[in-house]
mmCIF file of C-alpha atoms in Angstrom:
data_model
loop_
_atom_site.group_PDB
_atom_site.id
_atom_site.type_symbol
_atom_site.label_atom_id
_atom_site.label_comp_id
_atom_site.label_asym_id
_atom_site.label_seq_id
_atom_site.Cartn_x
_atom_site.Cartn_y
_atom_site.Cartn_z
ATOM 1 C CA GLN A 1207 -14.750 3.338 -55.358
ATOM 2 C CA GLN A 1208 -12.748 6.471 -54.504
ATOM 3 C CA GLN A 1209 -15.292 9.106 -53.343
ATOM 4 C CA VAL A 1210 -12.970 12.080 -53.528
ATOM 5 C CA LYS A 1211 -10.550 12.464 -56.554
ATOM 6 C CA GLN A 1212 -7.649 14.917 -56.418
ATOM 7 C CA SER A 1213 -5.421 16.104 -59.078
ATOM 8 C CA PRO A 1214 -2.667 16.643 -59.833
ATOM 9 C CA GLN A 1215 -0.548 14.278 -57.777
ATOM 10 C CA SER A 1216 2.420 16.738 -57.967
ATOM 11 C CA LEU A 1217 2.845 20.306 -58.852
ATOM 12 C CA ILE A 1218 5.797 22.751 -59.304
ATOM 13 C CA VAL A 1219 5.372 26.344 -59.380
ATOM 14 C CA GLN A 1220 7.644 29.385 -59.310
ATOM 15 C CA LYS A 1221 7.742 31.692 -56.388
ATOM 16 C CA GLY A 1222 4.967 34.451 -56.813
ATOM 17 C CA GLY A 1223 2.988 32.145 -59.130
ATOM 18 C CA ILE A 1224 -0.613 30.815 -58.714
ATOM 19 C CA SER A 1225 -0.909 27.139 -57.460
ATOM 20 C CA ILE A 1226 -4.349 25.493 -58.185
ATOM 21 C CA ILE A 1227 -5.337 21.746 -56.804
ATOM 22 C CA ASN A 1228 -8.565 20.372 -57.882
ATOM 23 C CA CYS A 1229 -10.987 17.839 -56.229
ATOM 24 C CA ALA A 1230 -14.083 16.173 -57.293
ATOM 25 C CA TYR A 1231 -16.650 14.176 -55.143
ATOM 26 C CA GLU A 1232 -19.445 11.888 -55.880
ATOM 27 C CA ASN A 1233 -21.456 11.676 -52.570
ATOM 28 C CA THR A 1234 -24.010 14.568 -52.320
ATOM 29 C CA ALA A 1235 -24.529 13.864 -48.739
ATOM 30 C CA PHE A 1236 -21.064 15.571 -48.118
ATOM 31 C CA ASP A 1237 -21.404 18.855 -46.349
ATOM 32 C CA TYR A 1238 -18.146 20.180 -45.094
ATOM 33 C CA PHE A 1239 -15.088 20.431 -47.441
ATOM 34 C CA PRO A 1240 -11.715 21.247 -45.799
ATOM 35 C CA TRP A 1241 -8.183 21.355 -47.044
ATOM 36 C CA TYR A 1242 -5.251 20.190 -45.055
ATOM 37 C CA GLN A 1243 -1.684 21.183 -45.230
ATOM 38 C CA GLN A 1244 1.137 18.557 -44.314
ATOM 39 C CA PHE A 1245 4.769 19.098 -43.883
ATOM 40 C CA PRO A 1246 7.376 16.265 -43.807
ATOM 41 C CA GLY A 1247 7.209 14.527 -40.515
ATOM 42 C CA LYS A 1248 3.913 15.986 -39.315
ATOM 43 C CA GLY A 1249 0.497 15.292 -39.164
ATOM 44 C CA PRO A 1250 -1.928 17.397 -41.396
ATOM 45 C CA ALA A 1251 -3.435 20.460 -40.325
ATOM 46 C CA LEU A 1252 -6.467 22.375 -41.285
ATOM 47 C CA LEU A 1253 -5.580 25.110 -43.749
ATOM 48 C CA ILE A 1254 -9.222 26.257 -44.858
ATOM 49 C CA ALA A 1255 -12.738 24.828 -45.207
ATOM 50 C CA ILE A 1256 -15.878 25.590 -46.988
ATOM 51 C CA ARG A 1257 -19.648 24.556 -46.750
ATOM 52 C CA PRO A 1258 -21.709 23.911 -49.894
ATOM 53 C CA ASP A 1259 -23.937 26.938 -49.274
ATOM 54 C CA VAL A 1260 -20.979 29.256 -50.561
ATOM 55 C CA SER A 1261 -19.261 29.193 -53.749
ATOM 56 C CA GLU A 1262 -15.952 30.900 -52.568
ATOM 57 C CA LYS A 1263 -13.923 31.396 -49.445
ATOM 58 C CA LYS A 1264 -10.708 33.345 -48.970
ATOM 59 C CA GLU A 1265 -8.394 33.442 -46.221
ATOM 60 C CA GLY A 1266 -5.242 35.483 -47.027
ATOM 61 C CA ARG A 1267 -3.396 33.940 -49.861
ATOM 62 C CA PHE A 1268 -5.691 30.740 -49.778
ATOM 63 C CA THR A 1269 -9.014 30.505 -51.639
ATOM 64 C CA ILE A 1270 -11.473 27.662 -51.967
ATOM 65 C CA SER A 1271 -13.768 27.726 -55.086
ATOM 66 C CA PHE A 1272 -16.860 25.463 -54.800
ATOM 67 C CA ASN A 1273 -19.058 24.245 -57.614
ATOM 68 C CA LYS A 1274 -22.028 22.443 -56.058
ATOM 69 C CA SER A 1275 -23.718 21.400 -59.415
ATOM 70 C CA ALA A 1276 -20.293 20.089 -60.736
ATOM 71 C CA LYS A 1277 -19.420 18.681 -57.395
ATOM 72 C CA GLN A 1278 -15.986 20.033 -57.498
ATOM 73 C CA PHE A 1279 -13.911 22.288 -55.416
ATOM 74 C CA SER A 1280 -10.414 23.765 -55.818
ATOM 75 C CA LEU A 1281 -7.641 25.493 -53.619
ATOM 76 C CA HIS A 1282 -5.961 28.375 -55.064
ATOM 77 C CA ILE A 1283 -2.809 29.577 -53.429
ATOM 78 C CA MET A 1284 -1.878 33.186 -54.668
ATOM 79 C CA ASP A 1285 1.686 34.173 -54.586
ATOM 80 C CA SER A 1286 3.034 30.868 -53.790
ATOM 81 C CA GLN A 1287 5.984 31.002 -51.497
ATOM 82 C CA PRO A 1288 8.706 28.191 -50.870
ATOM 83 C CA GLY A 1289 7.334 28.023 -47.324
ATOM 84 C CA ASP A 1290 4.131 26.756 -49.118
ATOM 85 C CA SER A 1291 5.984 23.740 -50.324
ATOM 86 C CA ALA A 1292 4.018 20.819 -48.636
ATOM 87 C CA THR A 1293 1.333 17.971 -49.413
ATOM 88 C CA TYR A 1294 -2.008 19.227 -49.726
ATOM 89 C CA PHE A 1295 -5.123 17.135 -49.015
ATOM 90 C CA CYS A 1296 -8.884 17.962 -49.928
ATOM 91 C CA ALA A 1297 -11.336 16.139 -47.989
ATOM 92 C CA ALA A 1298 -15.102 15.876 -47.700
ATOM 93 C CA ASN A 1299 -17.134 15.139 -44.603
ATOM 94 C CA THR A 1300 -20.450 13.942 -43.913
ATOM 95 C CA ASN A 1301 -22.603 15.407 -41.052
ATOM 96 C CA ALA A 1302 -21.439 12.290 -38.964
ATOM 97 C CA GLY A 1303 -18.045 13.748 -39.017
ATOM 98 C CA LYS A 1304 -16.311 11.376 -41.068
ATOM 99 C CA SER A 1305 -13.673 12.667 -43.443
ATOM 100 C CA THR A 1306 -12.968 11.045 -46.669
ATOM 101 C CA PHE A 1307 -9.719 12.410 -48.171
ATOM 102 C CA GLY A 1308 -8.360 12.882 -51.665
ATOM 103 C CA ASP A 1309 -4.919 11.186 -52.391
ATOM 104 C CA GLY A 1310 -2.853 14.405 -51.870
ATOM 105 C CA THR A 1311 -0.838 16.698 -54.039
ATOM 106 C CA THR A 1312 2.833 17.452 -53.368
ATOM 107 C CA LEU A 1313 3.492 21.167 -53.967
ATOM 108 C CA THR A 1314 7.121 22.505 -54.509
ATOM 109 C CA VAL A 1315 7.436 26.097 -54.886
ATOM 110 C CA LYS A 1316 10.826 27.169 -56.433
ATOM 111 C CA PRO A 1317 12.508 30.108 -55.420
ATOM 112 C CA ASP B 820 -2.723 23.943 -24.699
ATOM 113 C CA ALA B 821 -4.793 20.916 -25.787
ATOM 114 C CA GLU B 822 -3.148 18.420 -27.974
ATOM 115 C CA ILE B 823 -3.103 14.865 -29.456
ATOM 116 C CA THR B 824 -0.090 12.679 -28.779
ATOM 117 C CA GLN B 825 0.964 9.251 -30.475
ATOM 118 C CA SER B 826 3.361 6.689 -29.142
ATOM 119 C CA PRO B 827 5.447 5.197 -30.310
ATOM 120 C CA ARG B 828 6.587 7.432 -33.030
ATOM 121 C CA HIS B 829 8.614 4.727 -34.652
ATOM 122 C CA LYS B 830 8.274 1.062 -34.156
ATOM 123 C CA ILE B 831 9.714 -2.007 -35.908
ATOM 124 C CA THR B 832 8.169 -5.238 -35.405
ATOM 125 C CA GLU B 833 8.140 -8.635 -37.093
ATOM 126 C CA THR B 834 5.177 -10.421 -38.921
ATOM 127 C CA GLY B 835 2.750 -12.176 -36.632
ATOM 128 C CA ARG B 836 3.430 -10.000 -33.586
ATOM 129 C CA GLN B 837 0.583 -8.034 -31.824
ATOM 130 C CA VAL B 838 1.342 -4.244 -31.897
ATOM 131 C CA THR B 839 -0.715 -1.532 -30.100
ATOM 132 C CA LEU B 840 -0.230 2.244 -31.177
ATOM 133 C CA ALA B 841 -1.459 4.564 -28.417
ATOM 134 C CA CYS B 842 -3.424 7.800 -28.919
ATOM 135 C CA HIS B 843 -4.125 10.515 -26.405
ATOM 136 C CA GLN B 844 -5.987 13.766 -26.656
ATOM 137 C CA THR B 845 -6.683 16.464 -24.123
ATOM 138 C CA TRP B 846 -9.163 18.317 -26.402
ATOM 139 C CA ASN B 847 -12.092 16.676 -24.753
ATOM 140 C CA HIS B 848 -13.473 15.693 -28.022
ATOM 141 C CA ASN B 849 -16.065 12.835 -28.570
ATOM 142 C CA ASN B 850 -14.892 11.917 -31.944
ATOM 143 C CA MET B 851 -11.650 9.985 -32.378
ATOM 144 C CA PHE B 852 -10.208 8.496 -35.747
ATOM 145 C CA TRP B 853 -7.355 6.412 -37.039
ATOM 146 C CA TYR B 854 -5.993 6.828 -40.661
ATOM 147 C CA ARG B 855 -3.193 5.325 -42.433
ATOM 148 C CA GLN B 856 -1.265 6.988 -44.915
ATOM 149 C CA ASP B 857 0.514 5.365 -47.747
ATOM 150 C CA LEU B 858 2.138 6.935 -50.758
ATOM 151 C CA GLY B 859 -0.290 7.428 -53.546
ATOM 152 C CA HIS B 860 -3.337 6.551 -51.099
ATOM 153 C CA GLY B 861 -3.754 9.553 -49.277
ATOM 154 C CA LEU B 862 -5.252 9.115 -45.793
ATOM 155 C CA ARG B 863 -7.675 5.983 -45.419
ATOM 156 C CA LEU B 864 -9.896 5.412 -42.408
ATOM 157 C CA ILE B 865 -9.154 2.490 -40.350
ATOM 158 C CA HIS B 866 -11.532 2.776 -37.274
ATOM 159 C CA TYR B 867 -13.252 5.673 -35.563
ATOM 160 C CA SER B 868 -15.342 6.312 -32.344
ATOM 161 C CA TYR B 869 -17.995 8.864 -31.561
ATOM 162 C CA GLY B 870 -17.802 8.516 -27.989
ATOM 163 C CA VAL B 871 -16.994 5.963 -24.838
ATOM 164 C CA GLN B 872 -17.640 2.381 -25.719
ATOM 165 C CA ASP B 873 -18.541 3.317 -29.268
ATOM 166 C CA THR B 874 -16.410 2.055 -32.099
ATOM 167 C CA ASN B 875 -16.838 1.562 -35.915
ATOM 168 C CA LYS B 876 -15.006 0.174 -38.834
ATOM 169 C CA GLY B 877 -13.709 2.178 -41.619
ATOM 170 C CA GLU B 878 -12.830 1.331 -45.050
ATOM 171 C CA VAL B 879 -9.586 -0.450 -44.205
ATOM 172 C CA SER B 880 -10.332 -2.111 -40.869
ATOM 173 C CA ASP B 881 -9.515 -5.607 -41.631
ATOM 174 C CA GLY B 882 -6.471 -6.731 -39.303
ATOM 175 C CA TYR B 883 -7.217 -3.784 -36.811
ATOM 176 C CA SER B 884 -9.287 -3.284 -33.746
ATOM 177 C CA VAL B 885 -9.754 -0.311 -31.256
ATOM 178 C CA SER B 886 -11.461 0.120 -28.011
ATOM 179 C CA ARG B 887 -12.558 3.222 -26.327
ATOM 180 C CA SER B 888 -12.726 2.989 -22.540
ATOM 181 C CA ASN B 889 -12.431 6.827 -21.875
ATOM 182 C CA THR B 890 -12.793 10.153 -23.640
ATOM 183 C CA GLU B 891 -9.044 10.623 -24.075
ATOM 184 C CA ASP B 892 -7.782 7.371 -25.560
ATOM 185 C CA LEU B 893 -8.365 5.456 -28.707
ATOM 186 C CA PRO B 894 -5.455 2.809 -28.702
ATOM 187 C CA LEU B 895 -5.069 0.941 -32.273
ATOM 188 C CA THR B 896 -4.184 -2.880 -32.011
ATOM 189 C CA LEU B 897 -2.754 -4.771 -34.970
ATOM 190 C CA GLU B 898 -3.649 -8.407 -33.765
ATOM 191 C CA SER B 899 -1.103 -10.166 -36.113
ATOM 192 C CA ALA B 900 1.041 -7.763 -38.020
ATOM 193 C CA ALA B 901 1.459 -8.201 -41.630
ATOM 194 C CA SER B 902 4.100 -6.492 -44.157
ATOM 195 C CA SER B 903 0.878 -4.874 -45.867
ATOM 196 C CA GLN B 904 0.296 -2.962 -42.636
ATOM 197 C CA THR B 905 3.702 -1.276 -42.830
ATOM 198 C CA SER B 906 2.553 2.401 -42.971
ATOM 199 C CA VAL B 907 2.233 5.757 -41.271
ATOM 200 C CA TYR B 908 -0.673 5.855 -38.834
ATOM 201 C CA PHE B 909 -2.382 8.958 -37.828
ATOM 202 C CA CYS B 910 -4.858 9.359 -35.027
ATOM 203 C CA ALA B 911 -7.315 12.480 -35.131
ATOM 204 C CA SER B 912 -10.060 13.904 -33.160
ATOM 205 C CA SER B 913 -12.820 16.374 -33.689
ATOM 206 C CA ALA B 914 -15.355 17.999 -31.520
ATOM 207 C CA GLY B 915 -18.193 16.915 -33.865
ATOM 208 C CA GLY B 916 -21.471 18.912 -34.272
ATOM 209 C CA LEU B 917 -21.087 21.483 -36.999
ATOM 210 C CA SER B 918 -17.363 21.573 -36.578
ATOM 211 C CA GLY B 919 -15.802 19.060 -39.052
ATOM 212 C CA GLU B 920 -12.030 20.012 -38.124
ATOM 213 C CA LEU B 921 -9.848 17.281 -37.484
ATOM 214 C CA PHE B 922 -6.662 17.707 -35.072
ATOM 215 C CA PHE B 923 -4.134 15.140 -35.867
ATOM 216 C CA GLY B 924 -1.200 13.555 -34.104
ATOM 217 C CA GLU B 925 2.366 13.590 -35.485
ATOM 218 C CA GLY B 926 1.949 10.023 -36.700
ATOM 219 C CA SER B 927 3.433 6.696 -35.777
ATOM 220 C CA ARG B 928 5.713 5.068 -38.226
ATOM 221 C CA LEU B 929 5.303 1.392 -38.257
ATOM 222 C CA THR B 930 7.583 -1.298 -40.149
ATOM 223 C CA VAL B 931 6.636 -4.697 -40.161
ATOM 224 C CA LEU B 932 9.491 -7.114 -41.228
#
């Protein structure tokens, strides 16, 4: 049973466009929803995160939208740049600190 | 600067051999995790530890073991390597509590022939 479902698997966006990646979860015990960014040959690194008591969090060009009733959250990358080309993982944590990851989205931003 | 280091970064081994992947963190974090990353499967949890002498199984723990004798290290052992264990392995740590952020190492690529 996959607890966190992520889509799309891959995404191609033109420079300056908006990239949108979606995730859905089942376990209502999750209480922390981070997004990680991973470049080839590197480990994932935290990009932005949200807790379920807010519906949106914005950091620069990156925004998380969170819909608690639908058990869905999404990452929006505004004004996408070639340097944003990477693999993005959504995750969901329990209060015990364990992270369950989505399968990842490979983003390519074309110049 | 605090960091988390993994070794070796690359290893090729044969089926049936025992392999140990090292993970060392200088964050002084209580929580440590091992994940494997395979194409199409994202990151799957193998084992985790919330402190010294504490170890727990994750979703894909068969064929793997860990031990936690100090705060800094969580070595991952493959008792008898199998071709299905060819993967990239990531160690991560977190402070726990309200902070859920994971700090990852750079990964260890293991090939089992």
